[in-house]
Coordinates of C-alpha atoms and ligand atoms in Angstrom, one line a residue:
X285 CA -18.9 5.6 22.0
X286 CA -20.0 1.9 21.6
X287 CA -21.0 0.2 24.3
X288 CA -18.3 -2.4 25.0
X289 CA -19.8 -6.1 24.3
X290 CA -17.7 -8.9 25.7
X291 CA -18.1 -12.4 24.8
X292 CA -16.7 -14.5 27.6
X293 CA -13.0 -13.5 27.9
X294 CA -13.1 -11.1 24.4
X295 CA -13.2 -7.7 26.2
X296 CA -13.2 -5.6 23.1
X297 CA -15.6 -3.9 21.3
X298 CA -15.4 -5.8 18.5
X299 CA -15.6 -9.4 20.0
X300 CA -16.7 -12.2 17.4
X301 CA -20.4 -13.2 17.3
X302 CA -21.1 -16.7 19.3
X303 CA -23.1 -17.2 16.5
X304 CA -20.1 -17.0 14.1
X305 CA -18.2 -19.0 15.7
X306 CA -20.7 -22.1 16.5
X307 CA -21.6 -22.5 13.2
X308 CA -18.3 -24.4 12.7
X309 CA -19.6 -28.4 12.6
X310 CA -15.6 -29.9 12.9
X311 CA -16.2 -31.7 9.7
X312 CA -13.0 -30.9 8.3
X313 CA -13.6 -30.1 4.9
X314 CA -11.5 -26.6 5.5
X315 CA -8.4 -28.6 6.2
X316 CA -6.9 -29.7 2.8
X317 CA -6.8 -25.6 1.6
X318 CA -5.4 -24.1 4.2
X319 CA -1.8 -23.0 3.9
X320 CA -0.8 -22.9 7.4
X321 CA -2.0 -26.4 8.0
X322 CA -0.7 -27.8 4.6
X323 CA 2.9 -26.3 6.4
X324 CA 2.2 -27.3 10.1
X325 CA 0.1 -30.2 10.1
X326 CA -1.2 -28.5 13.2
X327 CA -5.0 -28.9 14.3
X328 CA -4.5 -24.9 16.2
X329 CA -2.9 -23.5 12.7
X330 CA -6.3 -24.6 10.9
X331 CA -9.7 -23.0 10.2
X332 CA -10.9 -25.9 12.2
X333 CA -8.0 -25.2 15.1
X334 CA -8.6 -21.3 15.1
X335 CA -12.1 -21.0 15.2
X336 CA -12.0 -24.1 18.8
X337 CA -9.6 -21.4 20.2
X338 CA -12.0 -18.7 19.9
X339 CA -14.8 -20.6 21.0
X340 CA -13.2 -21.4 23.8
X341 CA -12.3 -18.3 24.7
X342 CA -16.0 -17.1 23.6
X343 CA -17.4 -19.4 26.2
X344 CA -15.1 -18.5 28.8
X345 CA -13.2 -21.9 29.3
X346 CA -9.9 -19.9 28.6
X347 CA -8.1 -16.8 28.8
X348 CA -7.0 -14.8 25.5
X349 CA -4.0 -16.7 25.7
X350 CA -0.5 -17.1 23.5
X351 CA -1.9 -19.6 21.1
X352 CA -4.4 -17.9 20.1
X353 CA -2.7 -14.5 19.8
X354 CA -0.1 -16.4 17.5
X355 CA -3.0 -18.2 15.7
X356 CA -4.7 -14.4 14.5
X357 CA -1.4 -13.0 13.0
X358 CA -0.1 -16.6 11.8
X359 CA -3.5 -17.0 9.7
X360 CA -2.7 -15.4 6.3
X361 CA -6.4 -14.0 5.6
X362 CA -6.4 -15.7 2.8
X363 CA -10.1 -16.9 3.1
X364 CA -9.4 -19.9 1.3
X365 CA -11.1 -22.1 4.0
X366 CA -14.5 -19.8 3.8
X367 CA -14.7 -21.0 -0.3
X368 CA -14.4 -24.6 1.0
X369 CA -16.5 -24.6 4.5
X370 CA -20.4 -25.7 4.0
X371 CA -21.6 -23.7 6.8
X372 CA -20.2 -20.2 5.7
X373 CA -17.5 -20.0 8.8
X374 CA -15.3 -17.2 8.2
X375 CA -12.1 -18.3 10.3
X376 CA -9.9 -15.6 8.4
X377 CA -12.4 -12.7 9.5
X378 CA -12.6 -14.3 13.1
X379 CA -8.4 -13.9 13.4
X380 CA -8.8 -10.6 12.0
X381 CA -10.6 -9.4 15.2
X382 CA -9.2 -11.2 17.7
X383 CA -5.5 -9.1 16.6
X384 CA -7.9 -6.2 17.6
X385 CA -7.7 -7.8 21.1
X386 CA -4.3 -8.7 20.7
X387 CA -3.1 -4.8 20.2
X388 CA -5.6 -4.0 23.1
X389 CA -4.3 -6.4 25.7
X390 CA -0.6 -6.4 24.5
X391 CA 1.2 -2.9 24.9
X392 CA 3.7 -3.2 22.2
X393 CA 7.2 -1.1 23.4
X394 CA 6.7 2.9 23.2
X395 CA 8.9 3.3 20.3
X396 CA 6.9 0.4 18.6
X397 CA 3.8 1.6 19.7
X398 CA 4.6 5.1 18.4
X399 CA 5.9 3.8 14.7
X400 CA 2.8 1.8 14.4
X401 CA 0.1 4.9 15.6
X402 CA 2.4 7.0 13.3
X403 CA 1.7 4.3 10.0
X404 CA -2.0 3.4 11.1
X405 CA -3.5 6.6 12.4
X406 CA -1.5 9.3 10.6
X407 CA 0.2 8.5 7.7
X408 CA -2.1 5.6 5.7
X409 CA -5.0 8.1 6.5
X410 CA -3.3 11.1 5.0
X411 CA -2.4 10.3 1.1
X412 CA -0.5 13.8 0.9
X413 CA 1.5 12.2 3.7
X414 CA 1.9 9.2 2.4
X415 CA 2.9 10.1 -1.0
X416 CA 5.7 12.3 0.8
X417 CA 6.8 9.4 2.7
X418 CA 7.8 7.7 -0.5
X419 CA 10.4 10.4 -1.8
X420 CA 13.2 9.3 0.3
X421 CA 12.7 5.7 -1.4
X422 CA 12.3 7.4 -4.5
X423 CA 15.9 9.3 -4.3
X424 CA 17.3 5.8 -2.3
X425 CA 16.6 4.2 -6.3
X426 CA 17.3 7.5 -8.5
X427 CA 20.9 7.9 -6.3
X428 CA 22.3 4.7 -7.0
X429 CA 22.4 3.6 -3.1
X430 CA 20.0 0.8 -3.6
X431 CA 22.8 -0.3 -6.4
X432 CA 25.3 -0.1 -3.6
X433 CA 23.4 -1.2 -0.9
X434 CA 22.1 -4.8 -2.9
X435 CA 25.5 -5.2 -4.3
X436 CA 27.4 -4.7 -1.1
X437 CA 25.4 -7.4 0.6
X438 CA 25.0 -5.0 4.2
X439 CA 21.1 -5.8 4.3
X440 CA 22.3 -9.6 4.7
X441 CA 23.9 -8.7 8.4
X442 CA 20.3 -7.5 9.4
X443 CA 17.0 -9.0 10.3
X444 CA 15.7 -11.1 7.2
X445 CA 13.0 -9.0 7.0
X446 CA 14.4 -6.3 6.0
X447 CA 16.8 -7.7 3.5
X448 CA 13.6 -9.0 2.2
X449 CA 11.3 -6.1 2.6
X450 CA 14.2 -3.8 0.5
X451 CA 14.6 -6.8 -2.2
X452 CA 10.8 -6.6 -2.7
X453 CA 10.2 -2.5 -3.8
X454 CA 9.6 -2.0 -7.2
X455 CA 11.2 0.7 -9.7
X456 CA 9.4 3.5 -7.8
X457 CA 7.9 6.4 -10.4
X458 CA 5.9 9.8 -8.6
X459 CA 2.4 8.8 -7.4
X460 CA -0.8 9.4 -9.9
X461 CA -3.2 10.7 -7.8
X462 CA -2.5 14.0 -8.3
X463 CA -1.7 13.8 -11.9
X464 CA -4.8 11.6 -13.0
X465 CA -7.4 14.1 -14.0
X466 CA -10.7 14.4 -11.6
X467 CA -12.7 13.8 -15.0
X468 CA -11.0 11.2 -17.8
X469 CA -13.6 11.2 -20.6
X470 CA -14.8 7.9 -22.6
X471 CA -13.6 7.8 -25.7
X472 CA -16.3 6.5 -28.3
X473 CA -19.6 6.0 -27.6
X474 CA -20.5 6.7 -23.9
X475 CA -21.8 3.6 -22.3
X476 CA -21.3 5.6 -18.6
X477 CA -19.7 6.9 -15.7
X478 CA -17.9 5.0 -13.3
X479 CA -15.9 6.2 -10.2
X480 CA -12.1 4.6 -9.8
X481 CA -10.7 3.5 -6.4
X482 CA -7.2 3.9 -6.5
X483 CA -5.9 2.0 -3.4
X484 CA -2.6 3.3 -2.1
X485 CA -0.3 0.5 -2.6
X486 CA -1.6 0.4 -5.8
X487 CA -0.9 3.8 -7.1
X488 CA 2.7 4.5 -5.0
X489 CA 4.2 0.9 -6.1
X490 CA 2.1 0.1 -9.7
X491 CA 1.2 3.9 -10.7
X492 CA 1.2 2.3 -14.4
X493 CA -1.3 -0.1 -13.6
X494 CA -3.9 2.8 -12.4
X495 CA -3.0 4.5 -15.4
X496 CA -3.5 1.6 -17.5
X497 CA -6.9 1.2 -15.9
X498 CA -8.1 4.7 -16.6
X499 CA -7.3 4.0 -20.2
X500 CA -9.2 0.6 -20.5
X501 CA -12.2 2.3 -19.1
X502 CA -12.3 5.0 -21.4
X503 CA -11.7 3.0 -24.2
X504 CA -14.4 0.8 -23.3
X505 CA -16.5 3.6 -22.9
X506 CA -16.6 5.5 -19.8
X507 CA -15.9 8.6 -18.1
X508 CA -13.9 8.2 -15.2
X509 CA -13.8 9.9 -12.4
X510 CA -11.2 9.9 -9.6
X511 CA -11.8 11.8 -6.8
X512 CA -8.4 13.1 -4.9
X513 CA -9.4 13.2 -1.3
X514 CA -10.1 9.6 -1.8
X515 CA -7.8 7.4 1.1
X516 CA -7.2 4.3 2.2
X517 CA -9.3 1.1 2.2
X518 CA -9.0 0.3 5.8
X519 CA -7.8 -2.9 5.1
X520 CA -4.2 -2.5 6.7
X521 CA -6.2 -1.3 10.1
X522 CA -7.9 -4.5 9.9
X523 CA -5.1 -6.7 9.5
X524 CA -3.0 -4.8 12.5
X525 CA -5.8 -4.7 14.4
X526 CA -7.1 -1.1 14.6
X527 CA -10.4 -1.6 13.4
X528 CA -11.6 2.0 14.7
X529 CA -9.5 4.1 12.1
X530 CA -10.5 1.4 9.5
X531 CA -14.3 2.9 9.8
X532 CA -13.4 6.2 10.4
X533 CA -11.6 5.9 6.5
X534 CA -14.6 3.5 5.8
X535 CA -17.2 6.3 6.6
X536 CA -15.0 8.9 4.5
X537 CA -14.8 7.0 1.7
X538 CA -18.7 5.5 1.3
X539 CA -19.9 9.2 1.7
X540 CA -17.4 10.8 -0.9
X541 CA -18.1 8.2 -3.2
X542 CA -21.6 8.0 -2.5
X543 CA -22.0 11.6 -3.2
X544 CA -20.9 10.9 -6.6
X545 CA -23.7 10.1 -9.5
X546 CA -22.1 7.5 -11.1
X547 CA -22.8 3.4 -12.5
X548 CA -20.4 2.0 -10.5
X549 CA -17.6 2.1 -7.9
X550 CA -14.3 0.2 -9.6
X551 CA -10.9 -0.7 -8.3
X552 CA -8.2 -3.1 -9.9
X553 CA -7.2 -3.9 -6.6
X554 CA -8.2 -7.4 -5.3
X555 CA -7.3 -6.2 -1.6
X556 CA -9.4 -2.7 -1.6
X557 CA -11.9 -4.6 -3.5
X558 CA -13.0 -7.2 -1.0
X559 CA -12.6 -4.6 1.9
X560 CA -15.1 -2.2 0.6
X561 CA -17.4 -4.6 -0.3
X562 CA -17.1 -5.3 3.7
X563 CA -17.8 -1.4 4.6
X564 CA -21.9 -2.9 4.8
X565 CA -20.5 -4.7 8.2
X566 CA -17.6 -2.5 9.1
X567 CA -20.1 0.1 9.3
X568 CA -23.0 -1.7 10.8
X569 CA -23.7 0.6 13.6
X570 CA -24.5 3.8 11.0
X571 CA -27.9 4.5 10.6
X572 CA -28.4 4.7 7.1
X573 CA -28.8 1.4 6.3
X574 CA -29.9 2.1 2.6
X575 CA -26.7 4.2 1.5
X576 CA -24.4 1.6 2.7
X577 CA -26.3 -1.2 1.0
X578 CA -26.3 1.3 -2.1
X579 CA -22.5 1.7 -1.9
X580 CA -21.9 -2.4 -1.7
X581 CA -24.3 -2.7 -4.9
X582 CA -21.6 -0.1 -6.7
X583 CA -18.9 -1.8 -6.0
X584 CA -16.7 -3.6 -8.8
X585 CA -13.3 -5.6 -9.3
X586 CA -12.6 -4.0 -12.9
X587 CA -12.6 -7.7 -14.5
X588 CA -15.8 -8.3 -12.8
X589 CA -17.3 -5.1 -14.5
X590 CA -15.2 -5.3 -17.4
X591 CA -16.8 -9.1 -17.9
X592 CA -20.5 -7.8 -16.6
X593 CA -20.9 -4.0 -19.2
X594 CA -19.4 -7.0 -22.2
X595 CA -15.8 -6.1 -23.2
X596 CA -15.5 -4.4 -26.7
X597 CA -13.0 -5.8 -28.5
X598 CA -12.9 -4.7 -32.2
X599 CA -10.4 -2.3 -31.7
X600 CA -8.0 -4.4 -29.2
X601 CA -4.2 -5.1 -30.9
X602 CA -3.1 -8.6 -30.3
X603 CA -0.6 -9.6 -27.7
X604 CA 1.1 -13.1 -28.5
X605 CA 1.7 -14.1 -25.6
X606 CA 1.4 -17.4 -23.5
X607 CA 0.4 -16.3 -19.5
X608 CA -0.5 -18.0 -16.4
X609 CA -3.0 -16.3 -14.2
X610 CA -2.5 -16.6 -10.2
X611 CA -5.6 -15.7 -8.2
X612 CA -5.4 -13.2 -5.4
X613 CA -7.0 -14.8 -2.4
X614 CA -8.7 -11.3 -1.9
X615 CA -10.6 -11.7 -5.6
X616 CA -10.8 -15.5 -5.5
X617 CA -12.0 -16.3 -2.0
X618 CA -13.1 -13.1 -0.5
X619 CA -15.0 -11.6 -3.5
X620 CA -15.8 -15.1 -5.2
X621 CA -14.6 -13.6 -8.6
X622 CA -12.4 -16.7 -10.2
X623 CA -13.9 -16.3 -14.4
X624 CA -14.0 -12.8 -14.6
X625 CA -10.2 -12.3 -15.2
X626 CA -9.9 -15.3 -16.8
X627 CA -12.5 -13.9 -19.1
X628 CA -10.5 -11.1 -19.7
X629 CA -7.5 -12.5 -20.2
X630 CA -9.1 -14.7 -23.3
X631 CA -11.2 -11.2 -25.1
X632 CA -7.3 -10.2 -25.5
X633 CA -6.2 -11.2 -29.4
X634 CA -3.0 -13.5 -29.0
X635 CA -3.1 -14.5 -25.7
X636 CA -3.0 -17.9 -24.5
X637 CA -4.1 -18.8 -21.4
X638 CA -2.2 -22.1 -19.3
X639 CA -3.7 -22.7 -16.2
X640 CA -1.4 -23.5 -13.7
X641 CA -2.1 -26.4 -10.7
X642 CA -3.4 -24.5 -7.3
X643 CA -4.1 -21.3 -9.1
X644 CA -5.9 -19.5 -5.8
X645 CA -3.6 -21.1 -3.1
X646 CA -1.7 -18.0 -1.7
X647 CA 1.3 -16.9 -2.5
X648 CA 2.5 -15.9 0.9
X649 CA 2.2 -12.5 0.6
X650 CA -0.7 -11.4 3.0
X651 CA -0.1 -7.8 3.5
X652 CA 2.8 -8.3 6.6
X653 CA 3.0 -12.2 6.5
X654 CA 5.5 -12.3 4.5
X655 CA 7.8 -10.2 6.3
X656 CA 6.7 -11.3 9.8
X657 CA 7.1 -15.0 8.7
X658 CA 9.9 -15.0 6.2
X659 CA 10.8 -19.0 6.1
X660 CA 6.9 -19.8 5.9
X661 CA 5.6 -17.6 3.8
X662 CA 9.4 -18.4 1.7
X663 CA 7.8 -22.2 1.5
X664 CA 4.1 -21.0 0.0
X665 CA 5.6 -18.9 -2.2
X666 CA 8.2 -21.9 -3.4
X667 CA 4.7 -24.0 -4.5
X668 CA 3.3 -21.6 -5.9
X669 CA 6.3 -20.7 -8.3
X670 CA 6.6 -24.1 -8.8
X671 CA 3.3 -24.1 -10.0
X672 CA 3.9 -21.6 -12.5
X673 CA 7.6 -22.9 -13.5
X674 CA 4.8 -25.9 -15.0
X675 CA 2.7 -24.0 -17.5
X676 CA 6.0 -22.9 -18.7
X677 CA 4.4 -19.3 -19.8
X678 CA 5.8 -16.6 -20.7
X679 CA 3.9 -13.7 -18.5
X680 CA 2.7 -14.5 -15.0
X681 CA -1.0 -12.1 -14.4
X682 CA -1.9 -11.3 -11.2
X683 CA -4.7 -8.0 -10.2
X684 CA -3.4 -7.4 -6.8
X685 CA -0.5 -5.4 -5.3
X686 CA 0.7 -7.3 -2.5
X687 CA 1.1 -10.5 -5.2
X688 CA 2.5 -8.7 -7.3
X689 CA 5.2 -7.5 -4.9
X690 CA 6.1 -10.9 -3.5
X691 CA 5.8 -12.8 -7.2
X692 CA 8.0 -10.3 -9.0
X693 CA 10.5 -11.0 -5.9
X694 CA 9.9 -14.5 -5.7
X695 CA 10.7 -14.9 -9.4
X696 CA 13.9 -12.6 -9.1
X697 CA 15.5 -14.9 -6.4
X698 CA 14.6 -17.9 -8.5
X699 CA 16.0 -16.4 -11.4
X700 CA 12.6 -17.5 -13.3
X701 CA 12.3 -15.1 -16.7
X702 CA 8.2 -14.1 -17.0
X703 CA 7.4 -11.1 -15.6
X704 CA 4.5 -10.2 -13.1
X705 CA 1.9 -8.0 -15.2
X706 CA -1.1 -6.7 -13.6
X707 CA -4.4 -7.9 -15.3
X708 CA -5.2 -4.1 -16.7
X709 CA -1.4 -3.5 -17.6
X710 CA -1.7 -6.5 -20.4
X711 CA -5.2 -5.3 -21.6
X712 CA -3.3 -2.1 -21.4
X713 CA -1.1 -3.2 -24.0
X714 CA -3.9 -4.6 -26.1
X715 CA -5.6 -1.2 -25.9
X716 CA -5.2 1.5 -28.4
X717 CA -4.3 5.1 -27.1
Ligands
SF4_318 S1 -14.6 -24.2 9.5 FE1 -16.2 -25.0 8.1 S2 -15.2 -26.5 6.9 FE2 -13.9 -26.1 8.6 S3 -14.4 -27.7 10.2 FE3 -15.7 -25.8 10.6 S4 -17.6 -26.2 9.5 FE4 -16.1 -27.6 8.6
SF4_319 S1 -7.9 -17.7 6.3 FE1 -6.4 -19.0 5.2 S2 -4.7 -19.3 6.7 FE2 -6.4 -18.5 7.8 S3 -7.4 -20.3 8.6 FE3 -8.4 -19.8 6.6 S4 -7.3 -21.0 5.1 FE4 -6.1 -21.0 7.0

């Protein structure tokens, strides 16, 4: 068991470092890219705002109180004020464990409690489980009662969330995992052997887009492997605030993987991306300092591999299309990668790329945000479709499953016409079979 650190009125194990938290200097350059500022025009809903509350509760001057409990879940994550701060302060990272001590010291009602130990600690952990889970979805589409349910307008009588949360699932197919082989081989000449990620968002709502990525690699090259009793990231356990099961699937994953001989570690999605590169500090307490250092150097968003092994291109078929590229705040801010897909996007024959205004503000997505907060995260999304209404492409690109899900629903209600393609699902089309 750790031993339980407390940082003046933080009583959990994982209390933020003082450290952390003093580096913030107030100057304020944070302020201008935050979303929930931008919307509030309220010093406690900014980087600036959050990181005072915690220091005050750091140094004991206050208890854990309301404000700050609303301050960790109303902070999307988003990590847009880490890109802009000079001193490094991670205010996103600080709200993510102080929701730790929000489940800790605020007993959520049994039937709650239960639902949320059955998703975090039981089902997310199990992918045979979870993949089970979706079949009832599954025969709600093949059945014809979504068709009756949308049409009869019931959900519109419930909580908004829900309305919302139904509106936002994608044409369901069966899950990959089991159907990808454990060994895809390289087609042409074999520059390596890389190890895929699936994430499972990714493969139960964008099977296709795995697929698609499987396919890329080979063709550029490189045996894939995709090992089955891989599970989840974590990064749901962090953002509810169970970080223990997020390093008990940590610790699974780093030593599967780890056990594998291959170049490198790569996922095509931004949100399992940015949280294994985290496993280093999630996993801080393990010994072996040297295999978890070895896993982060292994670890790759595809475009940022793609971009780094030099994308071969003689072969690609052209695409004509015009696109507009919106950053995921987990690829943009939290793993710094901004050319790479852009990169990508250009080695594709045909396409033309429009930069739209505010291309890594969020989208309003942030995993449960944007059903927890409907009307705000409604309003982030609005700017950001405005955005893209702008460039006037055809084909909005995105690489990261929650984006995807609330920009293909987003431009649904706005009756926009481009759709939402991952990244790998247009240099998918560009790829030869
Ligand atoms: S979080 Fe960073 S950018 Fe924001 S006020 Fe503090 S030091 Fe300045
Ligand atoms: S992570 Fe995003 S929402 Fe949270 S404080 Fe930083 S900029 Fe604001």
């Amino acid at each position: 068991m750790a031993e339980i650190e407390k940082l003046g009125n933080f009583t959990t194990t994982d209390a933020p470092e003082y450290e952390d938290i003093l580096q913030c200097m107030r100057c304020g350059f944070c302020l201008p890219t935050c979303p929930t500022f931008s919307l509030t025009g309220r010093e406690r809903s900014s980087p600036r705002g959050r990181v005072a509350l915690a220091r005050t509760v750091g140094e004991g001057k206050m208890e854990f109180n309301q404000a700050i409990k609303e301050e960790a879940f109303f902070c999307l994550d988003c990590r847009a004020c880490t890109t802009a701060c000079p001193s490094g302060v991670q205010a996103g990272s600080l709200m993510e464990i102080c929701r730790a001590q929000v489940a800790q010291q605020q007993p959520l009602p049994k039937w709650q409690a239960g639902f949320r130990t059955f998703i975090l600690e039981k089902m997310l952990p199990n992918p045979n489980l979870l993949e089970t889970s979706m079949l009832p979805a599954r025969l709600y589409q093949k059945l014809g009662i979504q068709w009756l349910v949308r049409n009869s307008k019931v959900l519109k009588l419930g909580p908004e969330w829900i309305d919302k949360a139904e509106g936002m699932l994608p044409e369901l197919v069966q899950p990959l995992r089991k159907k990808l082989p454990e060994l895809s081989p390289a087609k042409g000449e074999k520059r390596g052997t890389v190890a895929f990620f699936l994430g499972c968002v990714m493969t139960l709502m964008y099977a296709e887009v795995s697929r698609q990525t499987v396919k890329i690699l080979n063709h550029q090259g490189f045996d894939v492997i995709t090992p089955k009793t891989q599970k989840c990231c974590g990064a749901p356990h962090l953002t509810e605030g169970d970080p223990e099961t997020a390093r008990q699937l940590a610790s699974h994953n780093l030593d599967l993987f780890l056990d594998l001989d291959v170049d490198a570690i790569v996922t095509d999605c931004g949100g399992c991306g940015a949280a294994l590169k985290e496993y280093e500090e999630m996993l801080a307490e393990r010994e072996d300092h040297q295999r978890l250092q070895h896993f982060h150097s292994k670890i790759r968003d595809i475009s940022e591999f793609l971009v780094e092994v030099g994308i071969r291109t003689a072969e690609l078929k052209p695409v004509n299309k015009t696109v507009t590229y919106h950053e995921p705040c987990h690829i943009c801010h939290a793993q710094g990668i901004s050319k790479q897909p852009r990169k990508v996007l250009e080695s594709i024959p045909g396409v033309e790329l429009r930069e739209m205004n505010e291309s890594s503000w969020c989208c309003g997505s942030a995993a449960t945000f944007s059903l927890k907060f409907t009307e705000e995260s409604q309003k982030i999304l609005d700017r950001k479709l405005d955005n893209v209404k702008k460039t006037e492409a055809e084909v909005l690109v995105t690489a990261n499953p929650g984006c995807h899900l609330q920009l293909a629903w987003g431009l649904r209600k706005a009756q926009m016409p481009q759709p939402v393609l991952h990244l790998c699902e247009l240099l998918g089309e560009a790829t030869p079979d």
